[in-house]
Amino acid sequence: MQMTRRDMFALAAGLAAVGLIQVPANASEDAVEAAIKKFAGGMPETGGVEIGAPEIAENGNTVPIEVAAAGATEIMILAAGNPSPGVGTFHFTKASAESRASTRIRLAGTQDIVAVAKMADGSTKMARREVKVTIGGCGG
Amino acid sequence: MANIKPRVKVPKKAKAGEAITIKTLISHPMESGQRKDRKTGKLIPRKIINKFVAKYNGTDVFWMDMEPAVAANPYVEFSVKLTESGTMRFEWTDDDGSVYDIEKKISVA
């Protein structure tokens, strides 16, 4: 049988579905909220943080993302649908030209990315953005 | 592990106070600790780079705490503004305590 492009996609989707079953329970919203509160000392206001990410990532193993928040000293990134939500935290200093940084992350499946920024004046802000993932990046 | 190689892209020259972009990449598997060995079915132990620091003339200018959700071969891009010539030193700290580093000189006019 000849594999068409469509068959390949169907197979990939099937494998992803099987993979998802094996992955331990995803980070619950409680874990995400706990991580945000621990970092920010409360629930931050929404807005003032930009998240640059592809709308659809074909490969969850390496998803490019960029975060920025004018005046932030730290920006924490969380992946709300990964087995554990933590991704990483950027720290900016007086030598930073702007509070903006990029990296590449793993996403287990379609989910929200959360970015929480700590400002120089002590206030905190956050943003959420959904990224659709075709093939998950954890386990397997 | 023999294949860990840091790579950075840093301009050789910059104007004082100008924003310069720095791109870094290090080859590293970032073993998340959540993957199973296909033969034995056992979890492969976690081994990631947990911290990345950029220092300029000895002062930390940017750093990142990393968790297992950072992709293999961690890539980090950030920007700085400099006021004097010097050396940018990049350090990646592994879970086993190893530190991988590289230095680049920047001349600021």
XYZ file of C-alpha atoms in Angstrom, chain A residues 30 54 67 96 120:
5
model
C -4.318 24.174 40.481
C 3.220 30.031 16.733
C 8.149 36.877 25.890
C 19.259 44.593 29.444
C 10.770 46.782 38.873
